[in-house]
Amino acid sequence: MKKICNVVFKFEYPLLFSVFAVLSVVVSCSTGDAAVINDNNMTVFELLKYPQYMQRVSAYTACTAGISGWFFILLPAIASLVSITYFCDEINKGYYQYYVGREGLLRYLKRKYIKVAMYGFLIVFLGLLLYFLLVYAIFPRTATYTFVVQSYENGGSIWSELSMLIKGTMPIVFWAAALAVMTYVIALFVHNKYIVISIPVFVNYVLHDFIWQHMLPVTISVFVLSFILCIVRSRRSFL
Amino acid sequence: MKEISWTKIWMVCKKEYIRWLWNPKWFLNFLLIIPIRECIILPLMQAAQQMGEPINLLEPCIAMVNSGLVVFLLPLGYLVLMMEFPRIDTNMSWYIYRTGRKNWILGEMLFQCLSVISFLLFYTVVIIIHVWNIGFWGNGWSLVITKYDVLYTMVDKIEISGIVPLNLFYQMPPYKAFLLSYLMMFLSLLLWGIMLNIAALYAKRIYVIAGIVLSLTIGMGLGSSAFWGKWLFLFEHAILWIHFQRYFRDYVFSPYLSIVIFVALNVICFVWMYIQAGKVSMDILWEENVDD
């Protein structure tokens, strides 16, 4: 167990890039349409410029609005940008051979699989958590002049709302990890980082509606299929 | 110094252009289609469907080069593509020796022009393919652009004036808007490309890229504000609708003056690049090589 933890959490990607990825989650979430004011759709970001309108949108509404904006379209790039860029560089420059020489190709690929998935998961989870906390710090808990029915099933405390939001976004966070893994598997066959990062973004965009409707089975399928492809790829060297 | 030869210039241009076309970074630029589709094509198609009216095929193209977000993303995409050009590799010293420095830099200049035209043409063709079924050719604005905002007042309506601003269709017909908008965009992208060339001659490409991105970001931030200082940023000069007042046929800043500014800057940068190319040391160029 200790060995697995070491393998997964050993610091590999620069902190600065990771912080950048987390912040990009926050920024992309803030582009979601939160309200219609004076016949104009206003994003969370735009509402920050007009404090007088901010009162009309509750923090809960602003949080859920963030998920539906550019965040979902950019999700594959955000979840995999840092880890896959590093992986492609490792393959192209031949550094992976030092690892493969010590532990074998299959073990190396499996370790990378877990790392990429965990990294994608953590980046998106931390980004969403930060976004929710920021929104709750800025927006009012109850909106004035709104027709949106607020749901306070869990007693109405901030923490119950936050836990409800986190529970609600968990499928998306797991989907982000699955997308990171999908990107990783593409990188096993094509080592160009630009191609590798672009393909999942297109897939996620084109199959947007299908993914929303069947998120859980699609996520599990991607994880399983990617793992199988990873094992298949380990039978042949990168050279 | 070798004589200027059109064959050599064309060969340099062709070599760079083929490399540019096969650049895998194009995959990142394909992603630019997503914001163009989401912000411009889909809302226009939806509005056309609601009204049951066709749109002018040039309208989404005009919207593309007049939309703040896309005008910000287009130069970024172009910079990503051009980041490695002029491509400095192990072979370069040999072909500079064979072609001569002047022919080489003129070939690079011709390549810049071709690449900008191809870049803009690519997105224009993509847009026209999208709206081909619901579009028409003509020098008149469609009813979707001129009447939608007046006729449709429901809460979740599409904001057409946010896609093709009033400032534009009150002032001129679509052909003129198309030509002026694309000319400004062409000149601005050409300027960024020439600046990258000059930066490569001083081995300072990364600083120039950072400077251009910073200038674009500030320019976009000041975009629709009334602050006069925004005209100090070239980003504003590349967007046609910002030049006009909303209802009156009057300029906020003359678009023709913006074109003159762009042309002047392009000429100055070109002369600078041409002179510098004649005396640049190969060692300095080599600092930017992409072989490592």
PDB file of N, CA, C and O in Angstrom, chain B residues 68 71-73 75-76 79 188 191-192 195 206-223 229-239 262 265:
ATOM      1  N   GLY B  68     -15.300  39.968 -30.187  1.00  0.00           N
ATOM      2  CA  GLY B  68     -14.164  40.191 -29.279  1.00  0.00           C
ATOM      3  C   GLY B  68     -13.406  38.915 -28.964  1.00  0.00           C
ATOM      4  O   GLY B  68     -12.188  38.850 -29.105  1.00  0.00           O
ATOM      5  N   VAL B  71     -11.716  37.356 -32.136  1.00  0.00           N
ATOM      6  CA  VAL B  71     -10.605  38.205 -32.604  1.00  0.00           C
ATOM      7  C   VAL B  71      -9.412  38.085 -31.649  1.00  0.00           C
ATOM      8  O   VAL B  71      -8.262  38.255 -32.049  1.00  0.00           O
ATOM      9  N   PHE B  72      -9.701  37.739 -30.392  1.00  0.00           N
ATOM     10  CA  PHE B  72      -8.624  37.488 -29.437  1.00  0.00           C
ATOM     11  C   PHE B  72      -7.993  36.113 -29.691  1.00  0.00           C
ATOM     12  O   PHE B  72      -6.772  35.965 -29.650  1.00  0.00           O
ATOM     13  N   LEU B  73      -8.855  35.122 -29.979  1.00  0.00           N
ATOM     14  CA  LEU B  73      -8.362  33.753 -30.142  1.00  0.00           C
ATOM     15  C   LEU B  73      -7.662  33.524 -31.489  1.00  0.00           C
ATOM     16  O   LEU B  73      -6.720  32.743 -31.569  1.00  0.00           O
ATOM     17  N   PRO B  75      -5.623  35.539 -33.398  1.00  0.00           N
ATOM     18  CA  PRO B  75      -4.175  35.809 -33.387  1.00  0.00           C
ATOM     19  C   PRO B  75      -3.420  34.834 -32.495  1.00  0.00           C
ATOM     20  O   PRO B  75      -2.285  34.459 -32.821  1.00  0.00           O
ATOM     21  N   LEU B  76      -4.053  34.400 -31.379  1.00  0.00           N
ATOM     22  CA  LEU B  76      -3.361  33.437 -30.517  1.00  0.00           C
ATOM     23  C   LEU B  76      -3.112  32.132 -31.277  1.00  0.00           C
ATOM     24  O   LEU B  76      -2.024  31.566 -31.219  1.00  0.00           O
ATOM     25  N   LEU B  79      -0.409  32.710 -33.753  1.00  0.00           N
ATOM     26  CA  LEU B  79       0.908  32.765 -33.101  1.00  0.00           C
ATOM     27  C   LEU B  79       1.403  31.368 -32.751  1.00  0.00           C
ATOM     28  O   LEU B  79       2.586  31.059 -32.904  1.00  0.00           O
ATOM     29  N   SER B 188      -3.248  42.875 -39.368  1.00  0.00           N
ATOM     30  CA  SER B 188      -2.811  42.677 -37.978  1.00  0.00           C
ATOM     31  C   SER B 188      -2.063  41.351 -37.836  1.00  0.00           C
ATOM     32  O   SER B 188      -1.007  41.299 -37.206  1.00  0.00           O
ATOM     33  N   LEU B 191       1.334  41.656 -39.330  1.00  0.00           N
ATOM     34  CA  LEU B 191       2.238  42.410 -38.452  1.00  0.00           C
ATOM     35  C   LEU B 191       2.803  41.508 -37.355  1.00  0.00           C
ATOM     36  O   LEU B 191       4.006  41.533 -37.076  1.00  0.00           O
ATOM     37  N   TRP B 192       1.909  40.684 -36.729  1.00  0.00           N
ATOM     38  CA  TRP B 192       2.403  39.776 -35.672  1.00  0.00           C
ATOM     39  C   TRP B 192       3.426  38.811 -36.275  1.00  0.00           C
ATOM     40  O   TRP B 192       4.444  38.511 -35.646  1.00  0.00           O
ATOM     41  N   MET B 195       6.695  40.561 -36.854  1.00  0.00           N
ATOM     42  CA  MET B 195       7.356  40.813 -35.566  1.00  0.00           C
ATOM     43  C   MET B 195       8.034  39.540 -35.045  1.00  0.00           C
ATOM     44  O   MET B 195       9.109  39.606 -34.447  1.00  0.00           O
ATOM     45  N   ILE B 206      10.621  34.443 -27.684  1.00  0.00           N
ATOM     46  CA  ILE B 206       9.720  34.182 -26.557  1.00  0.00           C
ATOM     47  C   ILE B 206       9.216  35.498 -25.922  1.00  0.00           C
ATOM     48  O   ILE B 206       8.056  35.617 -25.530  1.00  0.00           O
ATOM     49  N   TYR B 207      10.117  36.520 -25.879  1.00  0.00           N
ATOM     50  CA  TYR B 207       9.724  37.811 -25.281  1.00  0.00           C
ATOM     51  C   TYR B 207       8.697  38.512 -26.164  1.00  0.00           C
ATOM     52  O   TYR B 207       7.759  39.133 -25.668  1.00  0.00           O
ATOM     53  N   VAL B 208       8.897  38.415 -27.479  1.00  0.00           N
ATOM     54  CA  VAL B 208       7.958  39.080 -28.396  1.00  0.00           C
ATOM     55  C   VAL B 208       6.591  38.397 -28.335  1.00  0.00           C
ATOM     56  O   VAL B 208       5.553  39.069 -28.310  1.00  0.00           O
ATOM     57  N   ILE B 209       6.588  37.069 -28.265  1.00  0.00           N
ATOM     58  CA  ILE B 209       5.312  36.356 -28.151  1.00  0.00           C
ATOM     59  C   ILE B 209       4.588  36.793 -26.875  1.00  0.00           C
ATOM     60  O   ILE B 209       3.387  37.090 -26.895  1.00  0.00           O
ATOM     61  N   ALA B 210       5.338  36.845 -25.770  1.00  0.00           N
ATOM     62  CA  ALA B 210       4.734  37.265 -24.493  1.00  0.00           C
ATOM     63  C   ALA B 210       4.178  38.685 -24.622  1.00  0.00           C
ATOM     64  O   ALA B 210       3.075  38.972 -24.139  1.00  0.00           O
ATOM     65  N   GLY B 211       4.933  39.566 -25.282  1.00  0.00           N
ATOM     66  CA  GLY B 211       4.492  40.958 -25.462  1.00  0.00           C
ATOM     67  C   GLY B 211       3.215  41.041 -26.287  1.00  0.00           C
ATOM     68  O   GLY B 211       2.287  41.781 -25.942  1.00  0.00           O
ATOM     69  N   ILE B 212       3.161  40.265 -27.370  1.00  0.00           N
ATOM     70  CA  ILE B 212       1.972  40.288 -28.236  1.00  0.00           C
ATOM     71  C   ILE B 212       0.756  39.775 -27.470  1.00  0.00           C
ATOM     72  O   ILE B 212      -0.323  40.381 -27.513  1.00  0.00           O
ATOM     73  N   VAL B 213       0.940  38.676 -26.740  1.00  0.00           N
ATOM     74  CA  VAL B 213      -0.188  38.099 -25.982  1.00  0.00           C
ATOM     75  C   VAL B 213      -0.673  39.109 -24.929  1.00  0.00           C
ATOM     76  O   VAL B 213      -1.881  39.316 -24.751  1.00  0.00           O
ATOM     77  N   LEU B 214       0.277  39.759 -24.253  1.00  0.00           N
ATOM     78  CA  LEU B 214      -0.090  40.753 -23.238  1.00  0.00           C
ATOM     79  C   LEU B 214      -0.866  41.905 -23.877  1.00  0.00           C
ATOM     80  O   LEU B 214      -1.900  42.344 -23.353  1.00  0.00           O
ATOM     81  N   SER B 215      -0.371  42.380 -25.029  1.00  0.00           N
ATOM     82  CA  SER B 215      -1.033  43.496 -25.722  1.00  0.00           C
ATOM     83  C   SER B 215      -2.448  43.095 -26.158  1.00  0.00           C
ATOM     84  O   SER B 215      -3.396  43.883 -26.036  1.00  0.00           O
ATOM     85  N   LEU B 216      -2.595  41.857 -26.633  1.00  0.00           N
ATOM     86  CA  LEU B 216      -3.929  41.380 -27.055  1.00  0.00           C
ATOM     87  C   LEU B 216      -4.865  41.287 -25.853  1.00  0.00           C
ATOM     88  O   LEU B 216      -6.043  41.652 -25.933  1.00  0.00           O
ATOM     89  N   THR B 217      -4.324  40.803 -24.730  1.00  0.00           N
ATOM     90  CA  THR B 217      -5.161  40.623 -23.537  1.00  0.00           C
ATOM     91  C   THR B 217      -5.648  41.978 -23.023  1.00  0.00           C
ATOM     92  O   THR B 217      -6.840  42.148 -22.734  1.00  0.00           O
ATOM     93  N   ILE B 218      -4.736  42.948 -22.934  1.00  0.00           N
ATOM     94  CA  ILE B 218      -5.133  44.278 -22.459  1.00  0.00           C
ATOM     95  C   ILE B 218      -6.117  44.890 -23.452  1.00  0.00           C
ATOM     96  O   ILE B 218      -7.132  45.467 -23.068  1.00  0.00           O
ATOM     97  N   GLY B 219      -5.821  44.740 -24.744  1.00  0.00           N
ATOM     98  CA  GLY B 219      -6.703  45.272 -25.789  1.00  0.00           C
ATOM     99  C   GLY B 219      -8.095  44.696 -25.687  1.00  0.00           C
ATOM    100  O   GLY B 219      -9.086  45.412 -25.795  1.00  0.00           O
ATOM    101  N   MET B 220      -8.173  43.395 -25.424  1.00  0.00           N
ATOM    102  CA  MET B 220      -9.489  42.765 -25.312  1.00  0.00           C
ATOM    103  C   MET B 220     -10.208  43.271 -24.068  1.00  0.00           C
ATOM    104  O   MET B 220     -11.418  43.512 -24.073  1.00  0.00           O
ATOM    105  N   GLY B 221      -9.452  43.439 -22.991  1.00  0.00           N
ATOM    106  CA  GLY B 221     -10.046  43.944 -21.742  1.00  0.00           C
ATOM    107  C   GLY B 221     -10.651  45.319 -21.927  1.00  0.00           C
ATOM    108  O   GLY B 221     -11.703  45.636 -21.369  1.00  0.00           O
ATOM    109  N   LEU B 222      -9.977  46.157 -22.729  1.00  0.00           N
ATOM    110  CA  LEU B 222     -10.472  47.527 -22.932  1.00  0.00           C
ATOM    111  C   LEU B 222     -11.518  47.595 -24.048  1.00  0.00           C
ATOM    112  O   LEU B 222     -12.156  48.638 -24.245  1.00  0.00           O
ATOM    113  N   GLY B 223     -11.664  46.448 -24.776  1.00  0.00           N
ATOM    114  CA  GLY B 223     -12.513  46.332 -25.954  1.00  0.00           C
ATOM    115  C   GLY B 223     -13.640  47.313 -26.137  1.00  0.00           C
ATOM    116  O   GLY B 223     -13.539  48.241 -26.932  1.00  0.00           O
ATOM    117  N   GLY B 229      -7.612  55.557 -24.438  1.00  0.00           N
ATOM    118  CA  GLY B 229      -6.307  54.879 -24.434  1.00  0.00           C
ATOM    119  C   GLY B 229      -6.330  53.527 -25.118  1.00  0.00           C
ATOM    120  O   GLY B 229      -5.285  52.977 -25.467  1.00  0.00           O
ATOM    121  N   LYS B 230      -7.560  52.997 -25.329  1.00  0.00           N
ATOM    122  CA  LYS B 230      -7.635  51.679 -25.967  1.00  0.00           C
ATOM    123  C   LYS B 230      -7.087  51.705 -27.402  1.00  0.00           C
ATOM    124  O   LYS B 230      -6.640  50.685 -27.909  1.00  0.00           O
ATOM    125  N   TRP B 231      -7.085  52.896 -28.028  1.00  0.00           N
ATOM    126  CA  TRP B 231      -6.592  52.989 -29.407  1.00  0.00           C
ATOM    127  C   TRP B 231      -5.081  52.884 -29.483  1.00  0.00           C
ATOM    128  O   TRP B 231      -4.505  52.841 -30.564  1.00  0.00           O
ATOM    129  N   LEU B 232      -4.438  52.851 -28.311  1.00  0.00           N
ATOM    130  CA  LEU B 232      -2.985  52.617 -28.308  1.00  0.00           C
ATOM    131  C   LEU B 232      -2.666  51.152 -28.566  1.00  0.00           C
ATOM    132  O   LEU B 232      -1.539  50.798 -28.878  1.00  0.00           O
ATOM    133  N   PHE B 233      -3.688  50.291 -28.406  1.00  0.00           N
ATOM    134  CA  PHE B 233      -3.472  48.851 -28.611  1.00  0.00           C
ATOM    135  C   PHE B 233      -3.971  48.449 -29.995  1.00  0.00           C
ATOM    136  O   PHE B 233      -5.078  48.818 -30.396  1.00  0.00           O
ATOM    137  N   LEU B 234      -3.156  47.667 -30.695  1.00  0.00           N
ATOM    138  CA  LEU B 234      -3.495  47.308 -32.079  1.00  0.00           C
ATOM    139  C   LEU B 234      -4.711  46.394 -32.163  1.00  0.00           C
ATOM    140  O   LEU B 234      -5.353  46.307 -33.205  1.00  0.00           O
ATOM    141  N   PHE B 235      -5.026  45.722 -31.062  1.00  0.00           N
ATOM    142  CA  PHE B 235      -6.193  44.835 -31.038  1.00  0.00           C
ATOM    143  C   PHE B 235      -7.455  45.596 -31.463  1.00  0.00           C
ATOM    144  O   PHE B 235      -8.268  45.106 -32.237  1.00  0.00           O
ATOM    145  N   GLU B 236      -7.603  46.829 -30.967  1.00  0.00           N
ATOM    146  CA  GLU B 236      -8.804  47.626 -31.252  1.00  0.00           C
ATOM    147  C   GLU B 236      -8.849  48.020 -32.736  1.00  0.00           C
ATOM    148  O   GLU B 236      -9.915  48.065 -33.331  1.00  0.00           O
ATOM    149  N   HIS B 237      -7.666  48.294 -33.296  1.00  0.00           N
ATOM    150  CA  HIS B 237      -7.618  48.720 -34.695  1.00  0.00           C
ATOM    151  C   HIS B 237      -8.014  47.596 -35.652  1.00  0.00           C
ATOM    152  O   HIS B 237      -8.350  47.841 -36.800  1.00  0.00           O
ATOM    153  N   ALA B 238      -7.947  46.332 -35.146  1.00  0.00           N
ATOM    154  CA  ALA B 238      -8.259  45.187 -36.014  1.00  0.00           C
ATOM    155  C   ALA B 238      -9.749  44.862 -36.033  1.00  0.00           C
ATOM    156  O   ALA B 238     -10.175  44.011 -36.803  1.00  0.00           O
ATOM    157  N   ILE B 239     -10.547  45.526 -35.173  1.00  0.00           N
ATOM    158  CA  ILE B 239     -11.990  45.240 -35.123  1.00  0.00           C
ATOM    159  C   ILE B 239     -12.750  46.407 -35.742  1.00  0.00           C
ATOM    160  O   ILE B 239     -12.687  47.529 -35.246  1.00  0.00           O
ATOM    161  N   PHE B 262      -1.716  50.279 -39.725  1.00  0.00           N
ATOM    162  CA  PHE B 262      -1.263  48.898 -39.915  1.00  0.00           C
ATOM    163  C   PHE B 262      -0.268  48.796 -41.072  1.00  0.00           C
ATOM    164  O   PHE B 262       0.775  48.148 -40.952  1.00  0.00           O
ATOM    165  N   LEU B 265       3.053  50.357 -40.072  1.00  0.00           N
ATOM    166  CA  LEU B 265       3.808  49.491 -39.159  1.00  0.00           C
ATOM    167  C   LEU B 265       4.368  48.269 -39.878  1.00  0.00           C
ATOM    168  O   LEU B 265       5.502  47.852 -39.628  1.00  0.00           O
TER     169      LEU B 265
END
